[in-house]
Coordinates of C-alpha atoms in Angstrom, one line a residue:
M1 CA -76.3 -15.0 -65.9
A2 CA -78.5 -17.7 -64.1
A3 CA -79.6 -17.2 -60.7
I4 CA -79.5 -19.7 -57.8
T5 CA -81.9 -19.9 -55.2
P6 CA -80.9 -21.2 -51.8
P7 CA -82.8 -22.8 -49.0
T8 CA -82.2 -19.9 -46.7
S9 CA -82.2 -16.1 -47.0
S10 CA -78.5 -15.1 -46.2
H11 CA -75.7 -16.9 -47.9
L12 CA -72.3 -16.4 -49.4
L13 CA -71.6 -17.5 -52.9
S14 CA -68.3 -17.6 -55.1
A15 CA -67.4 -18.4 -58.7
S16 CA -67.2 -22.1 -59.4
S17 CA -64.0 -23.7 -59.4
R18 CA -63.9 -23.7 -63.2
S19 CA -64.5 -20.2 -63.0
L20 CA -61.8 -19.4 -60.5
S21 CA -59.2 -20.9 -62.8
R22 CA -60.2 -18.5 -65.6
L23 CA -60.9 -15.2 -64.0
S24 CA -58.9 -13.0 -61.7
P25 CA -59.4 -11.2 -59.5
F26 CA -62.7 -12.2 -58.1
Q27 CA -65.5 -10.8 -55.7
L28 CA -68.0 -12.5 -53.3
C29 CA -71.3 -11.0 -53.3
V30 CA -73.5 -11.2 -50.5
F31 CA -77.5 -10.7 -50.8
D32 CA -80.1 -10.5 -48.3
T33 CA -82.8 -11.7 -50.8
K34 CA -83.9 -14.9 -52.3
T35 CA -81.8 -14.4 -55.3
L36 CA -78.1 -14.7 -55.3
V37 CA -75.7 -14.1 -58.2
S38 CA -71.9 -14.3 -58.6
F39 CA -70.1 -12.2 -61.0
P40 CA -66.4 -11.7 -62.0
S41 CA -65.2 -8.2 -61.2
N42 CA -64.9 -7.1 -64.7
H43 CA -68.5 -8.0 -65.5
I44 CA -70.0 -6.3 -62.3
S45 CA -71.3 -3.3 -64.5
K46 CA -73.3 -5.9 -66.8
K47 CA -75.3 -7.5 -64.2
K48 CA -79.1 -7.4 -64.2
H49 CA -81.1 -5.6 -61.6
V50 CA -81.9 -7.8 -58.6
A51 CA -83.9 -7.0 -55.6
G52 CA -82.1 -6.3 -52.2
G53 CA -78.8 -4.9 -51.4
V54 CA -75.5 -6.2 -52.8
K55 CA -72.0 -6.0 -51.1
C56 CA -68.9 -7.3 -52.8
M57 CA -65.5 -7.6 -51.6
A58 CA -62.0 -8.8 -53.0
V59 CA -61.0 -12.1 -51.8
S60 CA -57.3 -13.5 -51.7
T61 CA -56.8 -16.9 -53.8
T62 CA -53.8 -17.8 -51.8
S63 CA -54.5 -21.0 -50.1
D64 CA -53.5 -22.2 -46.5
A65 CA -51.2 -24.8 -47.9
E66 CA -49.3 -22.2 -50.0
T67 CA -48.9 -20.1 -46.7
K68 CA -47.5 -22.9 -44.9
K69 CA -45.0 -23.7 -47.6
K70 CA -43.8 -20.1 -47.6
N71 CA -43.3 -20.3 -43.8
M72 CA -41.2 -23.4 -44.0
F73 CA -38.4 -21.2 -45.4
E74 CA -38.7 -18.7 -42.7
I75 CA -35.7 -19.3 -40.2
Q76 CA -34.6 -17.4 -37.2
T77 CA -31.1 -17.4 -36.4
L78 CA -29.4 -16.8 -33.0
T79 CA -28.3 -13.5 -34.2
N80 CA -31.9 -12.4 -35.3
W81 CA -33.2 -13.8 -31.8
L82 CA -30.5 -11.7 -30.0
L83 CA -31.4 -8.4 -31.9
K84 CA -35.0 -8.9 -31.2
Q85 CA -34.4 -9.4 -27.3
E86 CA -32.3 -6.2 -27.5
Q87 CA -35.2 -4.3 -29.3
A88 CA -37.6 -5.6 -26.7
G89 CA -35.3 -4.2 -23.9
V90 CA -34.5 -7.6 -22.5
I91 CA -30.8 -7.4 -22.9
D92 CA -28.5 -4.5 -23.9
A93 CA -26.2 -4.2 -27.0
E94 CA -23.2 -4.9 -25.0
L95 CA -24.6 -8.3 -23.9
T96 CA -25.8 -8.9 -27.3
I97 CA -22.1 -8.8 -28.5
V98 CA -20.8 -11.0 -25.7
L99 CA -23.3 -13.7 -26.4
S100 CA -22.5 -13.4 -30.1
S101 CA -18.8 -13.8 -29.4
I102 CA -19.5 -16.8 -27.4
S103 CA -21.6 -18.4 -30.2
M104 CA -18.6 -17.8 -32.5
A105 CA -16.3 -19.5 -30.1
C106 CA -18.6 -22.6 -30.0
K107 CA -18.6 -22.7 -33.7
Q108 CA -14.9 -22.8 -33.8
I109 CA -14.7 -25.6 -30.9
A110 CA -17.3 -27.5 -32.8
S111 CA -15.1 -27.6 -35.8
L112 CA -11.8 -28.5 -33.7
V113 CA -13.8 -31.3 -32.0
Q114 CA -14.9 -32.7 -35.4
R115 CA -11.3 -32.7 -36.6
A116 CA -9.6 -33.9 -33.5
S117 CA -8.1 -36.8 -34.6
I118 CA -7.2 -35.5 -38.1
S119 CA -5.5 -32.5 -36.5
N120 CA -3.7 -34.4 -33.8
L121 CA -5.6 -32.5 -31.0
T122 CA -6.2 -35.8 -28.8
G123 CA -3.9 -36.9 -26.2
V124 CA -2.5 -35.2 -23.0
Q125 CA -1.1 -31.8 -22.7
G126 CA 2.7 -31.8 -23.2
A127 CA 2.9 -34.8 -25.5
V128 CA 5.5 -34.4 -28.2
N129 CA 4.8 -35.2 -31.8
V130 CA 7.3 -36.5 -34.4
Q131 CA 8.4 -33.0 -35.4
G132 CA 9.3 -32.4 -31.8
E133 CA 6.4 -29.8 -31.3
D134 CA 4.4 -29.5 -28.0
Q135 CA 1.1 -31.1 -28.5
K136 CA -1.7 -29.2 -26.7
K137 CA -4.7 -31.0 -25.4
L138 CA -8.1 -30.1 -26.9
D139 CA -9.5 -28.5 -24.0
V140 CA -6.5 -26.2 -23.6
V141 CA -7.0 -25.1 -27.2
S142 CA -10.6 -24.7 -26.6
N143 CA -9.7 -22.4 -23.6
E144 CA -7.6 -20.2 -25.9
V145 CA -10.6 -20.0 -28.5
F146 CA -13.0 -19.1 -25.7
S147 CA -10.7 -16.4 -24.4
N148 CA -9.8 -14.9 -27.7
C149 CA -13.3 -14.5 -28.8
L150 CA -14.4 -12.8 -25.5
R151 CA -11.2 -10.6 -25.5
S152 CA -11.9 -9.4 -29.1
S153 CA -15.5 -8.4 -28.2
G154 CA -14.2 -5.5 -26.2
R155 CA -17.3 -5.9 -23.7
T156 CA -16.0 -8.2 -21.1
G157 CA -14.3 -7.0 -17.8
I158 CA -13.2 -10.3 -16.4
I159 CA -13.2 -13.7 -17.9
A160 CA -12.9 -16.8 -15.6
S161 CA -12.1 -20.3 -17.1
E162 CA -12.0 -23.7 -15.3
E163 CA -8.6 -24.1 -17.1
E164 CA -6.9 -20.9 -15.5
D165 CA -5.5 -20.6 -12.2
V166 CA -7.0 -17.2 -11.6
P167 CA -9.6 -14.9 -13.5
V168 CA -8.3 -12.7 -16.3
A169 CA -9.0 -9.0 -16.0
V170 CA -9.3 -7.8 -19.6
E171 CA -8.6 -4.1 -20.2
E172 CA -11.7 -2.3 -20.7
S173 CA -12.0 -0.6 -24.2
Y174 CA -15.8 0.0 -24.4
S175 CA -18.7 0.6 -22.1
G176 CA -19.2 -3.0 -21.6
N177 CA -17.7 -4.8 -18.7
Y178 CA -19.3 -8.1 -18.2
I179 CA -18.0 -11.0 -16.1
V180 CA -18.1 -14.4 -18.0
V181 CA -17.2 -17.6 -16.5
F182 CA -16.9 -20.6 -18.6
D183 CA -15.9 -24.3 -19.1
P184 CA -14.4 -24.4 -22.5
L185 CA -14.7 -28.1 -23.1
D186 CA -16.9 -30.2 -20.6
G187 CA -16.1 -33.9 -21.0
S188 CA -13.0 -33.6 -22.9
S189 CA -11.9 -37.1 -21.6
N190 CA -14.6 -38.5 -23.9
I191 CA -12.9 -37.0 -27.1
D192 CA -10.8 -39.8 -28.2
A193 CA -14.0 -41.9 -28.3
A194 CA -16.1 -39.2 -30.0
V195 CA -18.6 -39.0 -27.2
S196 CA -20.7 -35.9 -26.7
T197 CA -18.8 -32.8 -25.2
G198 CA -19.8 -29.4 -24.6
S199 CA -19.1 -25.7 -23.5
I200 CA -20.7 -24.0 -20.5
F201 CA -20.9 -20.5 -19.8
G202 CA -22.5 -18.0 -17.3
I203 CA -22.5 -14.2 -17.5
Y204 CA -22.7 -11.8 -14.4
S205 CA -23.4 -8.0 -14.6
P206 CA -20.7 -5.4 -15.2
N207 CA -18.4 -4.4 -12.4
D208 CA -16.1 -1.3 -12.6
E209 CA -13.9 -2.1 -9.6
C210 CA -11.7 -4.5 -11.7
L211 CA -10.2 -3.1 -14.9
A212 CA -6.6 -4.2 -14.5
D213 CA -4.9 -6.2 -17.3
V214 CA -3.0 -9.3 -15.9
G215 CA 0.6 -9.3 -17.2
D216 CA 3.2 -12.0 -17.0
D217 CA 3.8 -11.5 -13.2
N218 CA 1.6 -14.4 -11.4
T219 CA 1.7 -12.4 -8.2
L220 CA -1.6 -11.3 -7.2
D221 CA -1.9 -7.7 -6.5
S222 CA -4.9 -5.9 -4.8
T223 CA -6.6 -5.3 -8.1
E224 CA -6.4 -8.8 -9.0
Q225 CA -7.7 -9.9 -5.7
R226 CA -10.7 -7.7 -6.2
C227 CA -11.2 -9.4 -9.5
I228 CA -11.5 -12.9 -7.8
V229 CA -13.7 -11.4 -5.1
N230 CA -16.1 -10.0 -7.9
V231 CA -16.1 -13.3 -9.9
C232 CA -17.2 -15.2 -6.7
Q233 CA -20.8 -14.3 -7.0
P234 CA -23.9 -16.6 -6.3
G235 CA -25.6 -18.1 -9.3
S236 CA -28.7 -16.1 -8.5
N237 CA -26.9 -13.0 -9.9
L238 CA -26.5 -14.6 -13.2
L239 CA -27.9 -12.4 -16.3
A240 CA -27.5 -15.2 -18.8
A241 CA -26.2 -18.9 -18.9
G242 CA -26.1 -21.7 -21.5
Y243 CA -24.1 -24.4 -23.1
C244 CA -23.2 -25.8 -26.5
M245 CA -23.4 -29.5 -27.0
Y246 CA -21.0 -31.2 -29.7
S247 CA -22.7 -34.3 -30.8
S248 CA -24.7 -35.7 -33.7
S249 CA -25.9 -32.1 -33.9
V250 CA -24.2 -29.0 -32.4
I251 CA -26.8 -27.4 -30.2
F252 CA -26.5 -24.1 -28.5
V253 CA -29.0 -23.8 -25.4
I254 CA -29.3 -20.5 -23.8
T255 CA -31.4 -18.4 -21.0
I256 CA -31.3 -14.8 -20.4
G257 CA -34.0 -15.1 -17.7
T258 CA -37.0 -15.4 -19.9
G259 CA -37.1 -19.1 -20.5
V260 CA -34.9 -21.6 -22.3
Y261 CA -34.2 -21.7 -26.1
A262 CA -32.4 -24.1 -28.2
F263 CA -30.6 -23.3 -31.4
T264 CA -29.0 -26.1 -33.7
L265 CA -26.1 -25.3 -36.1
D266 CA -27.0 -25.7 -39.7
P267 CA -24.0 -26.4 -41.5
M268 CA -25.6 -25.1 -44.8
Y269 CA -25.7 -21.6 -43.4
G270 CA -23.1 -21.8 -40.8
E271 CA -25.6 -20.2 -38.4
F272 CA -27.5 -21.4 -35.1
V273 CA -31.1 -21.8 -36.1
L274 CA -34.0 -21.6 -33.5
T275 CA -35.3 -25.1 -33.0
Q276 CA -37.0 -25.1 -29.7
E277 CA -38.7 -22.3 -27.6
K278 CA -39.6 -22.1 -24.0
I279 CA -38.5 -25.6 -23.1
Q280 CA -40.1 -27.1 -20.1
I281 CA -38.4 -30.2 -18.2
P282 CA -40.9 -32.7 -17.2
K283 CA -42.0 -32.4 -13.7
A284 CA -40.8 -36.0 -13.0
G285 CA -39.0 -38.7 -15.1
K286 CA -37.8 -42.4 -15.0
I287 CA -34.3 -41.7 -15.9
Y288 CA -31.3 -41.3 -13.5
A289 CA -27.8 -40.6 -14.4
F290 CA -25.2 -41.4 -11.6
N291 CA -21.7 -42.9 -11.8
E292 CA -22.7 -46.0 -10.1
G293 CA -19.0 -47.0 -10.2
N294 CA -18.5 -45.0 -7.1
Y295 CA -21.4 -46.7 -5.5
Q296 CA -19.3 -48.1 -2.5
L297 CA -17.8 -44.7 -1.6
W298 CA -21.3 -43.2 -1.2
D299 CA -22.9 -42.6 2.1
D300 CA -25.8 -44.8 3.1
K301 CA -28.6 -42.4 2.5
L302 CA -27.5 -41.9 -1.2
K303 CA -27.2 -45.9 -1.5
K304 CA -30.8 -46.1 -0.1
Y305 CA -32.0 -43.7 -2.6
I306 CA -30.3 -45.4 -5.7
D307 CA -31.5 -48.9 -4.5
D308 CA -35.1 -47.7 -4.2
L309 CA -34.7 -46.4 -7.8
K310 CA -33.9 -49.9 -9.0
D311 CA -36.9 -51.4 -7.2
P312 CA -39.7 -51.9 -9.9
G313 CA -42.5 -51.3 -7.1
P314 CA -46.1 -51.8 -7.7
S315 CA -45.8 -50.3 -11.3
G316 CA -43.2 -53.2 -12.1
K317 CA -41.0 -50.6 -14.0
P318 CA -37.7 -49.5 -12.2
Y319 CA -35.9 -46.3 -13.3
S320 CA -33.6 -46.5 -16.2
A321 CA -29.8 -45.7 -15.8
R322 CA -28.3 -43.6 -18.6
Y323 CA -24.7 -42.2 -17.9
I324 CA -22.5 -40.7 -20.5
G325 CA -19.9 -39.2 -18.3
S326 CA -20.3 -35.5 -19.8
L327 CA -22.3 -33.2 -17.9
V328 CA -23.5 -31.3 -21.1
G329 CA -24.8 -34.5 -22.6
D330 CA -26.3 -36.0 -19.6
F331 CA -28.1 -32.7 -18.6
H332 CA -29.3 -32.3 -22.1
R333 CA -31.2 -35.6 -22.3
T334 CA -32.4 -34.8 -18.8
L335 CA -33.7 -31.3 -19.8
L336 CA -35.8 -33.0 -22.6
Y337 CA -36.8 -36.2 -21.2
G338 CA -37.0 -35.5 -17.5
G339 CA -35.4 -37.5 -14.6
I340 CA -32.3 -36.5 -12.5
Y341 CA -28.5 -36.2 -12.8
G342 CA -26.2 -36.5 -10.0
Y343 CA -22.4 -36.1 -9.1
P344 CA -22.4 -36.7 -5.5
R345 CA -19.7 -36.2 -2.7
D346 CA -18.0 -39.6 -1.7
K347 CA -15.2 -40.8 0.6
K348 CA -12.6 -40.0 -2.3
S349 CA -14.1 -36.4 -3.3
K350 CA -15.5 -34.8 -0.3
N351 CA -17.3 -32.1 -2.2
G352 CA -17.8 -34.1 -5.6
K353 CA -15.8 -33.0 -8.7
L354 CA -18.1 -30.4 -10.4
R355 CA -17.1 -26.7 -9.9
L356 CA -19.8 -24.3 -8.6
L357 CA -19.0 -21.3 -10.8
Y358 CA -18.2 -22.8 -14.2
E359 CA -20.7 -25.9 -14.2
C360 CA -23.2 -26.2 -11.3
A361 CA -24.6 -22.6 -11.2
P362 CA -24.8 -22.0 -15.0
M363 CA -26.8 -25.5 -15.5
S364 CA -28.8 -24.7 -12.4
F365 CA -30.0 -21.5 -13.6
I366 CA -30.9 -23.0 -16.9
V367 CA -32.9 -25.8 -15.3
E368 CA -34.8 -23.5 -13.1
Q369 CA -35.8 -21.3 -16.2
A370 CA -37.2 -24.6 -17.6
G371 CA -39.1 -25.6 -14.5
G372 CA -36.7 -27.9 -13.0
K373 CA -34.2 -27.8 -9.9
G374 CA -30.7 -27.7 -8.9
S375 CA -29.4 -28.7 -5.5
D376 CA -26.5 -29.8 -3.5
G377 CA -28.6 -32.2 -1.8
H378 CA -29.6 -29.8 1.0
Q379 CA -30.0 -26.5 -0.4
R380 CA -30.5 -24.6 -3.9
I381 CA -27.3 -24.2 -5.9
L382 CA -28.1 -20.7 -6.9
D383 CA -28.1 -19.7 -3.3
I384 CA -24.6 -20.8 -2.4
Q385 CA -22.0 -18.0 -2.2
P386 CA -18.7 -19.1 -3.6
T387 CA -15.7 -18.8 -1.5
E388 CA -13.0 -19.7 -4.0
I389 CA -13.2 -19.6 -7.9
H390 CA -12.7 -23.3 -8.3
Q391 CA -14.9 -24.4 -5.4
R392 CA -16.3 -27.8 -6.0
V393 CA -20.0 -28.9 -4.6
P394 CA -22.0 -31.9 -5.2
L395 CA -24.8 -31.5 -7.9
Y396 CA -28.2 -33.0 -8.1
I397 CA -30.3 -31.5 -11.1
G398 CA -33.2 -32.3 -13.2
S399 CA -37.0 -32.6 -12.8
Q400 CA -38.5 -30.7 -9.9
E401 CA -40.2 -33.9 -8.2
E402 CA -37.1 -36.0 -8.8
V403 CA -34.7 -33.6 -7.0
E404 CA -37.1 -33.1 -4.1
K405 CA -37.3 -36.8 -3.6
L406 CA -33.6 -37.2 -3.4
E407 CA -33.3 -34.1 -0.9
K408 CA -35.8 -36.0 1.5
Y409 CA -33.5 -39.2 1.4
L410 CA -30.5 -37.1 2.2
A411 CA -32.0 -34.8 4.9

């Protein structure tokens, strides 16, 4: 075997690329002399004596490209992610089951939304089809799907829906007793036009004071009144919140108080797959989402704010207006690109139209976890103590700098 003399005294040599293709396994030999020799492992015993010490070690022949190729097939589903959070002690097994039930409800609703026109689920509630059967509006069907999934989990004590007059106290059958509030189908008026819609949810801590099962009697007894009181918690008490957007992709966004994560429904597997971790909203943005059709009904301070957004200013670039009319769709874009979404009070709707429990508080919890801000124009949304389950509040939500800028105008 020929010797190779390097220019310096300490070097590392391996077999040539031609030898690598023939011999396996290989060893790298390191010499602290002027003579360096490389041997295949099965020929080490035949090497001639050389001066100096020799150290040999096995070397893996797997390339970085092959490692990356293998990692491409490693996916993390929502179920896997929840189990890891449970193992880390961030959430308990009961909350894992509740969140899994919600994800299942979202999958069912996604399927219903995609087939809405085919399955005659469009139109208004109370319409009658040619068979004389009552035709339910899709948001009512979605409410039933959401409620059934939460009931069957056995881990919810109270469920409160935007579509229900009063919270429903679910009979406790396991140790879990979580309070879940949700809007089963936000933006359902867009269904007929196949525009983005979504479901919103928030989860509060268990409460043992309300375990009654609501029957056919609509009269509120003392237990049911306690249920309403227990549901009316400020958003700062939220343990988890999220939304599922039904659009070109079905995207499930969630926070459990440790950042914001996005999962995309993979139709091949029928599973939500992790696609974005620790989402951070830009500190500022150049997009605003307001329904300017109500401009003349707004107060002068808000009008001045909107007028200034349209002013190109020294940069020569005014803000861009983007308004879908679906809170989930508008919020998701704002979360990714930055900017501000607003649904203000006006002369027609003194407190706006968005509900504090089902929409404003969960979305504000999410945006704060992403580094943004949610406000009613004067105070933090999560600090507002609800006085009724369907309470409405103005909402301004998005990049921190943009929301603070608006608050200065409204002060």
